[in-house]
Short mmCIF file of C-alpha atoms in Angstrom, two decimals:
data_model
loop_
_atom_site.label_atom_id
_atom_site.label_comp_id
_atom_site.label_asym_id
_atom_site.label_seq_id
_atom_site.Cartn_x
_atom_site.Cartn_y
_atom_site.Cartn_z
CA MET A 1 33.37 -11.33 12.74
CA ALA A 2 34.60 -7.82 12.40
CA PRO A 3 32.57 -4.98 14.18
CA LEU A 4 30.05 -3.13 12.09
CA PRO A 5 31.13 0.47 11.19
CA ARG A 6 29.33 3.02 13.20
CA THR A 7 28.41 4.78 10.21
CA THR A 8 26.44 1.73 8.85
CA VAL A 9 24.60 1.34 12.07
CA ARG A 10 23.79 5.05 12.23
CA ASP A 11 22.61 5.34 8.63
CA ALA A 12 20.30 2.15 9.17
CA LEU A 13 18.99 3.46 12.42
CA SER A 14 18.21 6.89 11.21
CA VAL A 15 16.40 5.90 8.12
CA SER A 16 14.52 3.12 10.02
CA VAL A 17 13.02 5.53 12.53
CA THR A 18 12.27 8.22 10.10
CA VAL A 19 10.62 6.12 7.46
CA GLY A 20 8.89 3.99 10.22
CA ALA A 21 7.16 7.10 11.57
CA TYR A 22 5.23 7.48 8.51
CA GLY A 23 3.36 4.45 9.66
CA VAL A 24 1.25 6.85 11.69
CA ALA A 25 -0.12 8.50 8.61
CA PHE A 26 -0.76 5.20 7.00
CA GLY A 27 -2.60 3.73 10.08
CA ALA A 28 -4.90 6.99 10.25
CA ALA A 29 -5.49 7.15 6.48
CA SER A 30 -6.28 3.24 6.34
CA VAL A 31 -8.99 3.82 9.19
CA ALA A 32 -10.31 6.87 7.47
CA ALA A 33 -10.62 4.65 4.24
CA GLY A 34 -12.88 2.34 5.99
CA PHE A 35 -10.42 -0.37 7.18
CA SER A 36 -10.51 -1.71 10.66
CA VAL A 37 -7.58 -1.44 13.11
CA LEU A 38 -6.87 -5.23 12.53
CA GLN A 39 -7.06 -5.01 8.86
CA THR A 40 -4.81 -2.08 8.89
CA CYS A 41 -2.12 -3.83 10.98
CA LEU A 42 -2.32 -6.88 8.81
CA PHE A 43 -2.00 -4.86 5.63
CA SER A 44 1.25 -3.39 6.99
CA LEU A 45 2.44 -6.68 8.33
CA PHE A 46 2.04 -8.71 5.20
CA THR A 47 2.36 -6.17 2.55
CA PHE A 48 4.98 -4.01 3.90
CA THR A 49 5.65 -1.62 1.06
CA GLY A 50 4.46 2.00 1.92
CA ALA A 51 3.86 3.44 -1.44
CA SER A 52 1.73 0.57 -2.56
CA GLN A 53 -0.26 0.53 0.68
CA PHE A 54 -1.05 4.17 0.31
CA ALA A 55 -2.00 3.64 -3.29
CA ALA A 56 -4.32 0.79 -2.50
CA ILE A 57 -6.17 2.63 0.23
CA GLY A 58 -6.32 5.76 -1.88
CA VAL A 59 -8.31 3.72 -4.52
CA VAL A 60 -10.62 2.25 -1.82
CA ALA A 61 -11.08 5.64 -0.22
CA SER A 62 -12.26 7.07 -3.58
CA GLY A 63 -14.83 4.29 -3.93
CA GLY A 64 -12.76 2.13 -6.32
CA PRO A 65 -13.14 -1.67 -6.58
CA ALA A 66 -10.89 -4.11 -4.93
CA VAL A 67 -9.49 -5.20 -8.19
CA GLY A 68 -8.47 -1.61 -8.89
CA ALA A 69 -6.75 -1.38 -5.53
CA ILE A 70 -4.78 -4.54 -6.01
CA ALA A 71 -3.74 -3.50 -9.52
CA THR A 72 -2.68 -0.13 -8.44
CA ALA A 73 -0.69 -1.53 -5.51
CA ALA A 74 0.96 -4.20 -7.74
CA MET A 75 1.94 -1.68 -10.43
CA VAL A 76 3.64 0.60 -7.75
CA GLY A 77 5.36 -2.44 -6.01
CA THR A 78 6.93 -3.83 -9.16
CA ARG A 79 10.14 -1.76 -8.44
CA ASN A 80 10.78 -4.07 -5.34
CA ALA A 81 11.27 -6.94 -7.82
CA LEU A 82 13.98 -4.97 -9.64
CA TYR A 83 15.58 -4.27 -6.24
CA GLY A 84 15.73 -7.88 -5.46
CA ILE A 85 17.37 -8.69 -8.80
CA GLN A 86 20.05 -6.19 -7.77
CA MET A 87 20.52 -7.25 -4.19
CA ALA A 88 20.36 -11.04 -4.52
CA PRO A 89 24.04 -11.44 -5.72
CA LEU A 90 25.22 -9.40 -2.89
CA LEU A 91 23.06 -11.00 -0.01
CA ARG A 92 23.58 -14.49 -1.12
CA VAL A 93 20.81 -16.04 1.04
CA ARG A 94 18.79 -19.31 0.91
CA GLY A 95 15.85 -20.79 2.51
CA LEU A 96 13.91 -19.00 5.02
CA ARG A 97 16.47 -16.02 5.01
CA ARG A 98 15.74 -15.61 1.32
CA ILE A 99 11.94 -15.24 2.12
CA ALA A 100 12.76 -12.75 4.89
CA ALA A 101 15.10 -10.76 2.55
CA ALA A 102 12.46 -10.66 -0.10
CA HIS A 103 9.86 -9.28 2.47
CA VAL A 104 12.21 -6.47 3.60
CA THR A 105 13.61 -5.45 0.08
CA ILE A 106 12.30 -1.99 -0.10
CA ASP A 107 13.60 1.43 -1.29
CA GLU A 108 15.19 2.20 1.95
CA SER A 109 16.98 -1.16 2.75
CA THR A 110 18.33 -1.26 -0.96
CA GLY A 111 19.44 2.44 -0.80
CA VAL A 112 21.23 2.18 2.52
CA ALA A 113 22.89 -1.17 1.55
CA LEU A 114 24.18 0.07 -1.87
CA SER A 115 25.41 3.25 -0.01
CA GLN A 116 27.71 0.98 2.15
CA THR A 117 29.48 -0.46 -0.96
CA PRO A 118 32.72 1.46 -0.29
CA ARG A 119 32.93 -0.12 3.15
CA GLY A 120 32.78 -3.65 1.78
CA VAL A 121 30.15 -6.44 1.23
CA GLU A 122 29.69 -7.19 4.96
CA ALA A 123 28.75 -3.55 5.55
CA VAL A 124 26.36 -3.81 2.51
CA ARG A 125 24.66 -6.82 3.91
CA ALA A 126 24.58 -5.37 7.41
CA GLY A 127 22.97 -2.07 5.98
CA PHE A 128 20.46 -4.05 4.21
CA TRP A 129 19.36 -6.07 7.27
CA LEU A 130 19.43 -3.58 9.80
CA THR A 131 17.49 -0.97 7.70
CA GLY A 132 14.99 -3.50 6.38
CA LEU A 133 14.16 -5.10 9.78
CA GLY A 134 14.40 -1.71 11.42
CA VAL A 135 11.73 -0.08 9.18
CA PHE A 136 9.71 -3.16 9.42
CA PHE A 137 9.46 -2.86 13.15
CA PHE A 138 8.79 0.79 13.45
CA TRP A 139 6.52 0.85 10.45
CA ASN A 140 4.27 -1.70 12.04
CA ALA A 141 4.47 -0.19 15.39
CA PHE A 142 3.51 3.27 14.29
CA THR A 143 0.80 1.90 11.84
CA LEU A 144 -0.82 0.44 15.02
CA LEU A 145 -0.55 3.81 16.82
CA GLY A 146 -1.95 5.74 13.85
CA ALA A 147 -4.75 3.39 13.46
CA LEU A 148 -5.69 3.48 17.21
CA GLY A 149 -5.46 7.16 17.16
CA ALA A 150 -7.58 7.71 14.30
CA LYS A 151 -10.26 5.32 15.82
CA ALA A 152 -10.22 7.22 18.98
CA LEU A 153 -10.94 10.44 17.16
CA GLY A 154 -14.29 9.17 15.79
CA ASN A 155 -15.22 10.00 12.22
CA PRO A 156 -11.63 10.43 10.80
CA ALA A 157 -13.06 12.52 7.74
CA SER A 158 -14.22 15.28 10.21
CA TRP A 159 -10.50 15.63 11.16
CA GLY A 160 -9.41 16.01 7.53
CA LEU A 161 -7.56 12.62 7.75
CA ASP A 162 -9.17 11.52 4.48
CA GLY A 163 -6.69 13.90 2.95
CA ALA A 164 -3.53 12.01 4.39
CA VAL A 165 -3.40 9.70 1.61
CA PRO A 166 -2.79 12.16 -1.22
CA ALA A 167 -0.67 14.29 1.03
CA VAL A 168 1.64 11.56 1.95
CA PHE A 169 1.80 9.99 -1.36
CA LEU A 170 2.88 13.37 -2.75
CA GLY A 171 5.47 13.63 -0.14
CA LEU A 172 6.82 10.30 -1.11
CA VAL A 173 6.95 10.91 -4.86
CA TRP A 174 8.09 14.64 -4.72
CA PRO A 175 11.75 13.89 -3.67
CA ARG A 176 12.16 11.49 -6.58
CA LEU A 177 11.45 14.11 -9.11
CA GLU A 178 15.00 15.00 -9.60
CA ASN A 179 15.08 16.26 -13.21
CA THR A 180 12.85 18.16 -15.65
CA PHE A 181 11.82 15.06 -17.46
CA LEU A 182 10.58 13.33 -14.45
CA ARG A 183 8.61 16.62 -13.31
CA LEU A 184 7.04 16.70 -16.96
CA VAL A 185 5.86 12.96 -16.55
CA ALA A 186 4.33 13.87 -13.14
CA VAL A 187 2.63 16.88 -14.36
CA THR A 188 1.29 15.21 -17.49
CA SER A 189 0.05 12.22 -15.50
CA MET A 190 -1.81 14.54 -13.04
CA PHE A 191 -3.41 16.40 -15.94
CA PHE A 192 -4.37 13.02 -17.57
CA ALA A 193 -5.73 11.65 -14.40
CA VAL A 194 -8.09 14.65 -13.96
CA VAL A 195 -9.33 14.64 -17.60
CA VAL A 196 -10.25 10.84 -17.53
CA THR A 197 -11.69 10.84 -14.06
CA PRO A 198 -15.37 11.70 -15.19
CA TRP A 199 -15.29 8.54 -17.56
CA LEU A 200 -13.36 5.91 -15.77
CA PRO A 201 -14.38 4.07 -12.46
CA ALA A 202 -12.53 5.26 -9.30
CA GLY A 203 -9.04 3.85 -9.06
CA LEU A 204 -8.65 3.39 -12.83
CA PRO A 205 -7.43 6.97 -13.53
CA ILE A 206 -4.33 6.24 -11.39
CA ILE A 207 -3.61 2.98 -13.19
CA ALA A 208 -4.32 4.57 -16.61
CA THR A 209 -1.42 7.21 -15.91
CA ALA A 210 1.10 4.33 -16.57
CA LEU A 211 0.29 4.85 -20.19
CA VAL A 212 1.60 8.36 -20.03
CA ALA A 213 4.94 7.15 -18.46
CA VAL A 214 5.32 4.69 -21.24
CA VAL A 215 4.57 7.08 -24.08
CA LEU A 216 6.81 9.77 -22.71
CA GLY A 217 9.65 7.38 -21.90
CA TRP A 218 9.44 6.00 -25.36
CA ARG A 219 9.57 9.39 -26.95
CA GLU A 220 12.54 10.25 -24.57
CA ARG A 221 14.43 7.27 -26.00
#
């Protein structure tokens, strides 16, 4: 087996550490939302899709029902299924490896893998596994650190940690607004959510903004 290109290893490691460090914010925000340290760690271990995790605890923190939290997380996480369709022909895995691949199919593992295309299919697969498993390790390790740190601080809200969810979520979304149309969708969605908040239960305004994306996307086409 040929040695992996240093650039592939470098790309995977740099993304893994950087993205995994966000787990600190999730751990702290989850405890601030009322989850225990154990619940927080299990959430990262078994769900492992950062944006969906932040969306779910955001709904819970605002007083929304569990159904609303699950629906919001599922809606945000649907993109991973599309990544899976794209990556399956390249990875060609079966059995337990297929299950493991599905679990670590996220934005970062897909992005790094596809960026290795000019270096060949082996580099694509290596980029996927190194990044996916790397993010998984660091995300869970930093989640534990964040949860323990928030627990040691006492009341997380008194330290402003209850603002971590919207702040980090904004940080995740902002870099993806690459053109005027996407910025228009984001601003319109925010305005719509504010308008309907007095009439809808907590958590549902976020889900309802999907209608804005559908309407604007249809009009754009």
